[in-house]
Amino acid sequence: MTTVDERPAGFENNDHKPVGHGRMLRKEDPRFIRGKGRYVDDVQLPGMLHCAILRSPVAHARIVSIDTTAAEAHPKVKAVVTGAALTELGLAWMPTLSGDVQAVLATDKVRFQGQEVAFVVAEDRYAARDALELIDVEYDVLDPVIDVRRALEPGAPVIRDDLDGKTDNHIFDWETGDEAATEAVFASADVVVSEDIVYPRVHPAPMETCGCVADYDRIDGRLTLWSTSQAPHAHRTLYAIVAGLPEHKIRVISPDIGGGFGGKVPIYPGYVCAIVGSIVTGKPVKWMEDRSENLTSTGFARDYIMRGEIAATRDGKILAVRTNVLADHGAFNGVAAPVKYPAGFFGVFTGSYDLQAAHCKMTAVYTNKAPGGVAYACSFRITEAVYLIERIVDCLAYELQMDPVELRIKNFIQPDQFPYRTKTGWLYDSGDYEPTMRKALEIAGYDELRREQAERRACGELMGIGVSFFTEAVGAGPRKDMDILGLGMADGCELRVHPTGKAVVRLSVQTQGQGHETTFAQIVAEEIGIPPADIDVVHGDTDQTPFGLGTYGSRSTPVSGAAAALVARKVRDKARLIASAMLEVSVADLEWQKGAFHVKGDPAKSVTIQEIAMRAHGAGDLPEGVEGGLEAQICYNPENLTYPHGAYICVVDIDPGTAQVKVRRFVAVDDCGTRINPMIIEGQVHRGLTDGVGMALMEMIAFDEDGNCLGGSLMDYLIPTALEVPDWETGFTVTPSPHHPIGAKGVGESATVGSPPAIVNAVVDALKPFGIRHADMPLTPSRVWDAMRGVPRPP
Ligand code: MCN
Ligand code: CUM
């Protein structure tokens, strides 16, 4: 563990050490807190029309006929488009991020409730909605396939009969690790514990739903698309490929985004409908989903049924883990993950432990549910992986009657083992786990909590203490291994220093609330000594920024953050050449400090970066071989992922009369390497911990047996508020990434990944007097009540 560089309060004005500056406020906040954010729905263009989408009321049906005459006759309607019309344009189907195809509008069948069937373009939003009711669709309802296990049974209705030769609902089998070696370790282990663990389907539920404004100019053939996108460049390329429009004629703009959480990574049919609407009418067309469209039809998350098994010695040395997973991908495989990783980064399910063997087998299937997958602060399925290992380790602690903290510490990968190759092939870059765990124990007062628990238990009170320890893999990724539909996962970055020493940095990633306008200015400021206030961050507009793959998988800091540091160093290298001419000394005689070059041994002889910038653009000659201007561009291809880690401790109290769980305390100690903006990191962690309370205790997208979505509004799909969460207690350690130019690792998803197991472990710990070893999320009062009464878990 390295020492921590956290500046005290009152350091506000030291712009020469911007990274790690604890009190730097967010540059973007003045506009957000004054209501001056500019979101997609704020875009108003002259003559703009509105698009509304007709969605299937049933989960599985053949479309017999669609009659649009009455809708077309509506006085404010400009166009009504069905799947048949899109087929003529060759746009009825589009590729998904997993190389499957998805219907833009249903042509043959509807395959989930809420699927897009037709759209209307009208003069205003209300008329467009009204006209949907005038469209008459006749459905021939089919048997829906809702249960993922039933989907694999012989004779189950085939959902994807559009795919050539498809006779079942199987999508893929995937495996990682060494089955035979794992079997051998299991066969000779003292103790084997297995448990069935479900990670239910949940939804990112951002405040801002998805939407876009498409403006196709028929004269010059240019398409401008304001869109709720986490990856504008990747989207532009995909639109070019799907719609056949020349890529240089497409401009994708992601303005302010009201939360993405992964749900704004995919391309949704609505975006394509708005584009087609604009092409057909010659006018700009806006499409904005409502809340229930968002909850029922856009990218869900999780939906893994996992059997976890762990093998250990009697004294608690973990030897191996293995798992068998059934993955529900919905009606179209729309999972967003690098091509070689159909199960995302689930391979890190071996966690933070030094094992002898590991093996995972997974089967992914189609069901009559909304497509998407992965989204919701998941780090590409690491949420599921961490939940599995941290739950099963607790099951082992239960069987061994060992303290869960002691069991974890006994099995940690040791600092001298890094870089550590896991039994599933991942190369953890750096880590020092025990100090992080100890820090969390210290903040929580763990021993005292256990004493209190014993006392309360003796009086019949239900208090639980839960621990989780996670290692994440973030920063996708090295382009040799990682691409999305053939686009390599590297990021461009461009930096221009203007003559007066102000700068603009152009990023390929796109913030949805993570504070990039601040933190990327800090990274650049740290490297070239221009104060962050003088550095403008431009992002979210393909016409103004270099190509890159966008923001998700907490990759902005690991990939674009590295790009920003390196592009700034490139500019500084050029500045050094100019400085040597200005000071009439050789480059080797220059020293860089606090935004200026000075002559070694003579600090009075110096030139600031601002003076150099003016010189770079000014009259007169520059040194031999140095071009004018002060700018640079790079494309950064990361060498490896970064592996942040953290230790979380949760304390819950359960009301024995109502089975209501109250999270009394939550301690989170995160290690994301070098910390750029501690305040922003804390905000990210608070957000993710709140996510964790939601998933552990409240959130689930449920379906009835007919495939009706039961979570289509925020009345039914419960998300936590300030009332359900405690005052978060956070701490940190710093283990820099050895391959990142400033040692930073990602953090955006850490708390969402790490907190659900801590909360569930706490609830299960509280229920220990009932002999309970596991209970499935969400631990609503009714589920906890059932668990206390020995009612079997839902299948
Ligand atoms: N940061 C830092 N020091 C570090 C690491 C990160 O100061 N060592 C800062 C970064 O500079 C950035 C923020 O923390 O401002 C998050 O950085 P990073 O971990 O790189 O994650 P991304 O910026 O790539 O954000 C993506 C991540 C993901 S994948 C989801 S999902 C999620 C999350 O961020 N969605 C969010 N956090 C969110 N926060 C908000 N407000 N809204 C979302 O939609
Ligand atoms: Cu998987 S949710 Mo985030 O990676 O945008």
PDB file of C-alpha atoms in Angstrom, residues 138-373:
ATOM      1  CA  GLU A 138     -54.647  -8.572 -34.656  1.00  0.00           C
ATOM      2  CA  TYR A 139     -52.491 -10.970 -32.626  1.00  0.00           C
ATOM      3  CA  ASP A 140     -52.552 -14.747 -32.634  1.00  0.00           C
ATOM      4  CA  VAL A 141     -51.357 -15.340 -29.096  1.00  0.00           C
ATOM      5  CA  LEU A 142     -48.721 -18.055 -28.592  1.00  0.00           C
ATOM      6  CA  ASP A 143     -47.576 -19.924 -25.525  1.00  0.00           C
ATOM      7  CA  PRO A 144     -45.030 -17.647 -23.792  1.00  0.00           C
ATOM      8  CA  VAL A 145     -41.720 -18.942 -22.440  1.00  0.00           C
ATOM      9  CA  ILE A 146     -40.973 -17.097 -19.223  1.00  0.00           C
ATOM     10  CA  ASP A 147     -39.066 -19.518 -17.010  1.00  0.00           C
ATOM     11  CA  VAL A 148     -35.516 -19.898 -18.206  1.00  0.00           C
ATOM     12  CA  ARG A 149     -35.443 -23.574 -17.226  1.00  0.00           C
ATOM     13  CA  ARG A 150     -38.601 -24.323 -19.144  1.00  0.00           C
ATOM     14  CA  ALA A 151     -37.117 -22.553 -22.168  1.00  0.00           C
ATOM     15  CA  LEU A 152     -34.594 -25.380 -22.476  1.00  0.00           C
ATOM     16  CA  GLU A 153     -37.080 -28.222 -22.178  1.00  0.00           C
ATOM     17  CA  PRO A 154     -37.648 -30.262 -25.314  1.00  0.00           C
ATOM     18  CA  GLY A 155     -40.836 -29.144 -26.993  1.00  0.00           C
ATOM     19  CA  ALA A 156     -40.739 -25.617 -25.551  1.00  0.00           C
ATOM     20  CA  PRO A 157     -42.123 -23.078 -28.004  1.00  0.00           C
ATOM     21  CA  VAL A 158     -39.299 -21.735 -30.193  1.00  0.00           C
ATOM     22  CA  ILE A 159     -39.038 -17.996 -29.667  1.00  0.00           C
ATOM     23  CA  ARG A 160     -36.520 -17.180 -32.382  1.00  0.00           C
ATOM     24  CA  ASP A 161     -38.000 -18.988 -35.346  1.00  0.00           C
ATOM     25  CA  ASP A 162     -36.781 -16.021 -37.416  1.00  0.00           C
ATOM     26  CA  LEU A 163     -33.265 -17.462 -37.152  1.00  0.00           C
ATOM     27  CA  ASP A 164     -32.428 -20.016 -39.825  1.00  0.00           C
ATOM     28  CA  GLY A 165     -32.798 -23.569 -38.603  1.00  0.00           C
ATOM     29  CA  LYS A 166     -33.410 -22.558 -34.979  1.00  0.00           C
ATOM     30  CA  THR A 167     -35.316 -25.326 -33.228  1.00  0.00           C
ATOM     31  CA  ASP A 168     -34.757 -24.452 -29.569  1.00  0.00           C
ATOM     32  CA  ASN A 169     -34.189 -21.456 -27.269  1.00  0.00           C
ATOM     33  CA  HIS A 170     -30.522 -22.042 -26.639  1.00  0.00           C
ATOM     34  CA  ILE A 171     -28.185 -19.076 -27.333  1.00  0.00           C
ATOM     35  CA  PHE A 172     -24.719 -20.193 -26.310  1.00  0.00           C
ATOM     36  CA  ASP A 173     -22.718 -22.368 -23.974  1.00  0.00           C
ATOM     37  CA  TRP A 174     -19.624 -20.874 -22.479  1.00  0.00           C
ATOM     38  CA  GLU A 175     -17.063 -22.176 -20.083  1.00  0.00           C
ATOM     39  CA  THR A 176     -13.895 -21.056 -18.398  1.00  0.00           C
ATOM     40  CA  GLY A 177     -11.327 -22.639 -16.109  1.00  0.00           C
ATOM     41  CA  ASP A 178     -10.253 -26.255 -15.935  1.00  0.00           C
ATOM     42  CA  GLU A 179     -13.078 -28.721 -15.350  1.00  0.00           C
ATOM     43  CA  ALA A 180     -10.952 -31.802 -14.722  1.00  0.00           C
ATOM     44  CA  ALA A 181      -8.526 -30.063 -12.362  1.00  0.00           C
ATOM     45  CA  THR A 182     -11.436 -28.553 -10.456  1.00  0.00           C
ATOM     46  CA  GLU A 183     -13.183 -31.918 -10.222  1.00  0.00           C
ATOM     47  CA  ALA A 184      -9.990 -33.464  -8.822  1.00  0.00           C
ATOM     48  CA  VAL A 185      -9.669 -30.799  -6.130  1.00  0.00           C
ATOM     49  CA  PHE A 186     -13.341 -31.116  -5.201  1.00  0.00           C
ATOM     50  CA  ALA A 187     -13.058 -34.910  -4.996  1.00  0.00           C
ATOM     51  CA  SER A 188     -10.295 -34.768  -2.401  1.00  0.00           C
ATOM     52  CA  ALA A 189     -11.457 -31.727  -0.385  1.00  0.00           C
ATOM     53  CA  ASP A 190     -12.500 -32.039   3.284  1.00  0.00           C
ATOM     54  CA  VAL A 191     -15.493 -29.793   2.853  1.00  0.00           C
ATOM     55  CA  VAL A 192     -17.704 -29.013  -0.142  1.00  0.00           C
ATOM     56  CA  VAL A 193     -20.526 -26.525   0.110  1.00  0.00           C
ATOM     57  CA  SER A 194     -23.017 -25.796  -2.649  1.00  0.00           C
ATOM     58  CA  GLU A 195     -25.845 -23.332  -2.903  1.00  0.00           C
ATOM     59  CA  ASP A 196     -28.380 -22.178  -5.506  1.00  0.00           C
ATOM     60  CA  ILE A 197     -28.112 -18.453  -5.864  1.00  0.00           C
ATOM     61  CA  VAL A 198     -30.317 -16.207  -7.988  1.00  0.00           C
ATOM     62  CA  TYR A 199     -29.400 -12.726  -9.106  1.00  0.00           C
ATOM     63  CA  PRO A 200     -32.778 -11.386 -10.182  1.00  0.00           C
ATOM     64  CA  ARG A 201     -33.488  -9.260 -13.213  1.00  0.00           C
ATOM     65  CA  VAL A 202     -33.136  -5.598 -12.308  1.00  0.00           C
ATOM     66  CA  HIS A 203     -33.196  -2.350 -14.202  1.00  0.00           C
ATOM     67  CA  PRO A 204     -30.845   0.666 -14.222  1.00  0.00           C
ATOM     68  CA  ALA A 205     -33.854   3.022 -13.986  1.00  0.00           C
ATOM     69  CA  PRO A 206     -32.031   6.289 -14.680  1.00  0.00           C
ATOM     70  CA  MET A 207     -33.870   9.544 -13.954  1.00  0.00           C
ATOM     71  CA  GLU A 208     -33.828  10.468 -17.631  1.00  0.00           C
ATOM     72  CA  THR A 209     -35.417   7.860 -19.878  1.00  0.00           C
ATOM     73  CA  CYS A 210     -34.016   7.101 -23.334  1.00  0.00           C
ATOM     74  CA  GLY A 211     -34.732   9.304 -26.294  1.00  0.00           C
ATOM     75  CA  CYS A 212     -33.377  11.191 -29.256  1.00  0.00           C
ATOM     76  CA  VAL A 213     -33.959  13.924 -31.780  1.00  0.00           C
ATOM     77  CA  ALA A 214     -33.151  12.869 -35.339  1.00  0.00           C
ATOM     78  CA  ASP A 215     -32.635  15.541 -37.950  1.00  0.00           C
ATOM     79  CA  TYR A 216     -32.039  14.269 -41.457  1.00  0.00           C
ATOM     80  CA  ASP A 217     -31.207  16.931 -44.020  1.00  0.00           C
ATOM     81  CA  ARG A 218     -32.422  15.747 -47.410  1.00  0.00           C
ATOM     82  CA  ILE A 219     -30.374  18.320 -49.300  1.00  0.00           C
ATOM     83  CA  ASP A 220     -26.898  17.464 -48.087  1.00  0.00           C
ATOM     84  CA  GLY A 221     -27.711  13.987 -46.798  1.00  0.00           C
ATOM     85  CA  ARG A 222     -26.540  14.734 -43.246  1.00  0.00           C
ATOM     86  CA  LEU A 223     -28.052  13.110 -40.202  1.00  0.00           C
ATOM     87  CA  THR A 224     -27.676  14.831 -36.835  1.00  0.00           C
ATOM     88  CA  LEU A 225     -28.801  12.770 -33.883  1.00  0.00           C
ATOM     89  CA  TRP A 226     -29.063  14.110 -30.340  1.00  0.00           C
ATOM     90  CA  SER A 227     -29.238  10.945 -28.366  1.00  0.00           C
ATOM     91  CA  THR A 228     -29.074   9.488 -24.865  1.00  0.00           C
ATOM     92  CA  SER A 229     -25.941   7.547 -25.686  1.00  0.00           C
ATOM     93  CA  GLN A 230     -23.053   6.381 -23.537  1.00  0.00           C
ATOM     94  CA  ALA A 231     -21.010   5.705 -26.644  1.00  0.00           C
ATOM     95  CA  PRO A 232     -21.627   8.290 -29.393  1.00  0.00           C
ATOM     96  CA  HIS A 233     -18.762   7.218 -31.660  1.00  0.00           C
ATOM     97  CA  ALA A 234     -19.599   3.537 -31.569  1.00  0.00           C
ATOM     98  CA  HIS A 235     -23.248   4.390 -32.216  1.00  0.00           C
ATOM     99  CA  ARG A 236     -22.362   6.545 -35.215  1.00  0.00           C
ATOM    100  CA  THR A 237     -20.393   3.708 -36.796  1.00  0.00           C
ATOM    101  CA  LEU A 238     -23.246   1.264 -36.167  1.00  0.00           C
ATOM    102  CA  TYR A 239     -25.810   3.646 -37.708  1.00  0.00           C
ATOM    103  CA  ALA A 240     -23.555   3.960 -40.726  1.00  0.00           C
ATOM    104  CA  ILE A 241     -23.418   0.193 -41.041  1.00  0.00           C
ATOM    105  CA  VAL A 242     -27.127  -0.419 -40.374  1.00  0.00           C
ATOM    106  CA  ALA A 243     -28.674   2.429 -42.325  1.00  0.00           C
ATOM    107  CA  GLY A 244     -26.054   2.582 -45.045  1.00  0.00           C
ATOM    108  CA  LEU A 245     -25.537   6.325 -44.476  1.00  0.00           C
ATOM    109  CA  PRO A 246     -21.970   7.516 -45.046  1.00  0.00           C
ATOM    110  CA  GLU A 247     -20.294   7.803 -41.643  1.00  0.00           C
ATOM    111  CA  HIS A 248     -18.913  11.312 -42.265  1.00  0.00           C
ATOM    112  CA  LYS A 249     -22.471  12.501 -42.845  1.00  0.00           C
ATOM    113  CA  ILE A 250     -23.627  11.317 -39.430  1.00  0.00           C
ATOM    114  CA  ARG A 251     -23.163  13.386 -36.297  1.00  0.00           C
ATOM    115  CA  VAL A 252     -24.152  11.912 -32.943  1.00  0.00           C
ATOM    116  CA  ILE A 253     -24.440  14.337 -30.055  1.00  0.00           C
ATOM    117  CA  SER A 254     -24.902  13.169 -26.484  1.00  0.00           C
ATOM    118  CA  PRO A 255     -25.711  16.301 -24.560  1.00  0.00           C
ATOM    119  CA  ASP A 256     -26.153  16.185 -20.776  1.00  0.00           C
ATOM    120  CA  ILE A 257     -27.306  12.711 -19.813  1.00  0.00           C
ATOM    121  CA  GLY A 258     -29.523  12.154 -16.787  1.00  0.00           C
ATOM    122  CA  GLY A 259     -27.934   8.919 -15.692  1.00  0.00           C
ATOM    123  CA  GLY A 260     -27.006   5.977 -17.861  1.00  0.00           C
ATOM    124  CA  PHE A 261     -25.847   3.132 -15.609  1.00  0.00           C
ATOM    125  CA  GLY A 262     -25.305   1.004 -18.695  1.00  0.00           C
ATOM    126  CA  GLY A 263     -28.849   1.341 -19.983  1.00  0.00           C
ATOM    127  CA  LYS A 264     -27.716   3.845 -22.591  1.00  0.00           C
ATOM    128  CA  VAL A 265     -25.064   1.627 -24.141  1.00  0.00           C
ATOM    129  CA  PRO A 266     -27.303  -0.252 -26.599  1.00  0.00           C
ATOM    130  CA  ILE A 267     -28.989   1.146 -29.701  1.00  0.00           C
ATOM    131  CA  TYR A 268     -32.733   0.882 -29.155  1.00  0.00           C
ATOM    132  CA  PRO A 269     -35.392   0.524 -31.843  1.00  0.00           C
ATOM    133  CA  GLY A 270     -36.774   3.948 -30.828  1.00  0.00           C
ATOM    134  CA  TYR A 271     -33.634   5.695 -32.075  1.00  0.00           C
ATOM    135  CA  VAL A 272     -33.931   3.970 -35.428  1.00  0.00           C
ATOM    136  CA  CYS A 273     -37.661   4.799 -35.598  1.00  0.00           C
ATOM    137  CA  ALA A 274     -36.936   8.494 -35.055  1.00  0.00           C
ATOM    138  CA  ILE A 275     -34.252   8.429 -37.749  1.00  0.00           C
ATOM    139  CA  VAL A 276     -36.605   6.719 -40.195  1.00  0.00           C
ATOM    140  CA  GLY A 277     -39.329   9.189 -39.182  1.00  0.00           C
ATOM    141  CA  SER A 278     -37.057  12.092 -40.041  1.00  0.00           C
ATOM    142  CA  ILE A 279     -35.993  10.555 -43.353  1.00  0.00           C
ATOM    143  CA  VAL A 280     -39.634   9.897 -44.292  1.00  0.00           C
ATOM    144  CA  THR A 281     -41.039  13.291 -43.273  1.00  0.00           C
ATOM    145  CA  GLY A 282     -38.034  15.486 -44.001  1.00  0.00           C
ATOM    146  CA  LYS A 283     -38.458  17.087 -40.567  1.00  0.00           C
ATOM    147  CA  PRO A 284     -36.632  16.703 -37.274  1.00  0.00           C
ATOM    148  CA  VAL A 285     -38.302  14.007 -35.160  1.00  0.00           C
ATOM    149  CA  LYS A 286     -38.122  13.621 -31.394  1.00  0.00           C
ATOM    150  CA  TRP A 287     -38.707  10.363 -29.556  1.00  0.00           C
ATOM    151  CA  MET A 288     -38.720  10.243 -25.755  1.00  0.00           C
ATOM    152  CA  GLU A 289     -39.810   7.162 -23.842  1.00  0.00           C
ATOM    153  CA  ASP A 290     -42.021   7.384 -20.822  1.00  0.00           C
ATOM    154  CA  ARG A 291     -41.085   5.712 -17.548  1.00  0.00           C
ATOM    155  CA  SER A 292     -42.881   2.491 -18.163  1.00  0.00           C
ATOM    156  CA  GLU A 293     -41.482   2.080 -21.662  1.00  0.00           C
ATOM    157  CA  ASN A 294     -38.062   2.528 -20.114  1.00  0.00           C
ATOM    158  CA  LEU A 295     -38.659  -0.071 -17.424  1.00  0.00           C
ATOM    159  CA  THR A 296     -40.276  -2.637 -19.691  1.00  0.00           C
ATOM    160  CA  SER A 297     -38.330  -2.410 -22.932  1.00  0.00           C
ATOM    161  CA  THR A 298     -34.783  -1.113 -22.415  1.00  0.00           C
ATOM    162  CA  GLY A 299     -31.692  -2.985 -21.278  1.00  0.00           C
ATOM    163  CA  PHE A 300     -32.251  -4.914 -18.091  1.00  0.00           C
ATOM    164  CA  ALA A 301     -29.485  -6.360 -15.947  1.00  0.00           C
ATOM    165  CA  ARG A 302     -28.469  -9.660 -14.275  1.00  0.00           C
ATOM    166  CA  ASP A 303     -31.034 -12.483 -14.507  1.00  0.00           C
ATOM    167  CA  TYR A 304     -28.555 -15.239 -13.629  1.00  0.00           C
ATOM    168  CA  ILE A 305     -29.485 -18.466 -11.904  1.00  0.00           C
ATOM    169  CA  MET A 306     -26.275 -19.796 -10.405  1.00  0.00           C
ATOM    170  CA  ARG A 307     -25.302 -22.972  -8.629  1.00  0.00           C
ATOM    171  CA  GLY A 308     -22.165 -22.184  -6.691  1.00  0.00           C
ATOM    172  CA  GLU A 309     -19.833 -24.758  -5.160  1.00  0.00           C
ATOM    173  CA  ILE A 310     -16.797 -24.238  -3.014  1.00  0.00           C
ATOM    174  CA  ALA A 311     -14.207 -26.753  -1.793  1.00  0.00           C
ATOM    175  CA  ALA A 312     -12.005 -26.179   1.251  1.00  0.00           C
ATOM    176  CA  THR A 313      -9.956 -27.804   3.936  1.00  0.00           C
ATOM    177  CA  ARG A 314     -11.500 -28.255   7.374  1.00  0.00           C
ATOM    178  CA  ASP A 315      -9.430 -25.360   8.716  1.00  0.00           C
ATOM    179  CA  GLY A 316     -10.701 -22.968   6.070  1.00  0.00           C
ATOM    180  CA  LYS A 317      -8.224 -22.970   3.200  1.00  0.00           C
ATOM    181  CA  ILE A 318     -10.327 -22.477   0.084  1.00  0.00           C
ATOM    182  CA  LEU A 319      -9.148 -24.797  -2.672  1.00  0.00           C
ATOM    183  CA  ALA A 320     -11.497 -24.379  -5.585  1.00  0.00           C
ATOM    184  CA  VAL A 321     -14.803 -22.929  -6.759  1.00  0.00           C
ATOM    185  CA  ARG A 322     -17.075 -23.909  -9.558  1.00  0.00           C
ATOM    186  CA  THR A 323     -20.394 -22.781 -10.871  1.00  0.00           C
ATOM    187  CA  ASN A 324     -23.085 -23.631 -13.327  1.00  0.00           C
ATOM    188  CA  VAL A 325     -25.095 -20.694 -14.608  1.00  0.00           C
ATOM    189  CA  LEU A 326     -28.338 -20.324 -16.513  1.00  0.00           C
ATOM    190  CA  ALA A 327     -28.458 -16.890 -18.093  1.00  0.00           C
ATOM    191  CA  ASP A 328     -31.751 -15.379 -19.218  1.00  0.00           C
ATOM    192  CA  HIS A 329     -31.051 -13.033 -22.134  1.00  0.00           C
ATOM    193  CA  GLY A 330     -34.638 -12.261 -23.107  1.00  0.00           C
ATOM    194  CA  ALA A 331     -35.984 -12.363 -26.637  1.00  0.00           C
ATOM    195  CA  PHE A 332     -32.942 -10.965 -28.457  1.00  0.00           C
ATOM    196  CA  ASN A 333     -29.366 -11.344 -27.295  1.00  0.00           C
ATOM    197  CA  GLY A 334     -28.673  -7.672 -26.760  1.00  0.00           C
ATOM    198  CA  VAL A 335     -25.995  -8.066 -24.130  1.00  0.00           C
ATOM    199  CA  ALA A 336     -23.277  -5.450 -24.381  1.00  0.00           C
ATOM    200  CA  ALA A 337     -19.891  -7.114 -23.937  1.00  0.00           C
ATOM    201  CA  PRO A 338     -16.646  -7.445 -25.836  1.00  0.00           C
ATOM    202  CA  VAL A 339     -17.071 -10.042 -28.600  1.00  0.00           C
ATOM    203  CA  LYS A 340     -14.759 -12.660 -27.073  1.00  0.00           C
ATOM    204  CA  TYR A 341     -16.638 -12.398 -23.761  1.00  0.00           C
ATOM    205  CA  PRO A 342     -20.227 -13.549 -24.260  1.00  0.00           C
ATOM    206  CA  ALA A 343     -20.618 -13.724 -20.472  1.00  0.00           C
ATOM    207  CA  GLY A 344     -18.857 -10.414 -19.945  1.00  0.00           C
ATOM    208  CA  PHE A 345     -16.135 -10.589 -17.325  1.00  0.00           C
ATOM    209  CA  PHE A 346     -17.949 -13.203 -15.250  1.00  0.00           C
ATOM    210  CA  GLY A 347     -14.661 -15.131 -15.348  1.00  0.00           C
ATOM    211  CA  VAL A 348     -13.467 -13.139 -12.328  1.00  0.00           C
ATOM    212  CA  PHE A 349     -15.861 -15.157 -10.138  1.00  0.00           C
ATOM    213  CA  THR A 350     -12.792 -16.557  -8.366  1.00  0.00           C
ATOM    214  CA  GLY A 351     -12.781 -13.287  -6.439  1.00  0.00           C
ATOM    215  CA  SER A 352      -9.904 -12.084  -4.295  1.00  0.00           C
ATOM    216  CA  TYR A 353      -8.737 -15.540  -3.257  1.00  0.00           C
ATOM    217  CA  ASP A 354      -5.729 -17.660  -4.102  1.00  0.00           C
ATOM    218  CA  LEU A 355      -7.177 -20.921  -5.440  1.00  0.00           C
ATOM    219  CA  GLN A 356      -5.922 -24.183  -6.863  1.00  0.00           C
ATOM    220  CA  ALA A 357      -8.661 -24.562  -9.455  1.00  0.00           C
ATOM    221  CA  ALA A 358     -11.856 -23.038 -10.778  1.00  0.00           C
ATOM    222  CA  HIS A 359     -14.437 -23.848 -13.390  1.00  0.00           C
ATOM    223  CA  CYS A 360     -17.570 -22.212 -14.746  1.00  0.00           C
ATOM    224  CA  LYS A 361     -20.130 -23.527 -17.174  1.00  0.00           C
ATOM    225  CA  MET A 362     -22.837 -21.273 -18.516  1.00  0.00           C
ATOM    226  CA  THR A 363     -25.825 -21.640 -20.781  1.00  0.00           C
ATOM    227  CA  ALA A 364     -27.616 -18.601 -22.158  1.00  0.00           C
ATOM    228  CA  VAL A 365     -31.198 -18.856 -23.349  1.00  0.00           C
ATOM    229  CA  TYR A 366     -33.932 -16.901 -25.023  1.00  0.00           C
ATOM    230  CA  THR A 367     -37.160 -16.156 -23.154  1.00  0.00           C
ATOM    231  CA  ASN A 368     -40.154 -13.958 -23.929  1.00  0.00           C
ATOM    232  CA  LYS A 369     -38.770 -11.029 -21.974  1.00  0.00           C
ATOM    233  CA  ALA A 370     -37.210  -7.706 -22.909  1.00  0.00           C
ATOM    234  CA  PRO A 371     -33.749  -7.954 -24.432  1.00  0.00           C
ATOM    235  CA  GLY A 372     -30.653  -6.115 -23.343  1.00  0.00           C
ATOM    236  CA  GLY A 373     -28.643  -7.482 -20.530  1.00  0.00           C
TER     237      GLY A 373
END
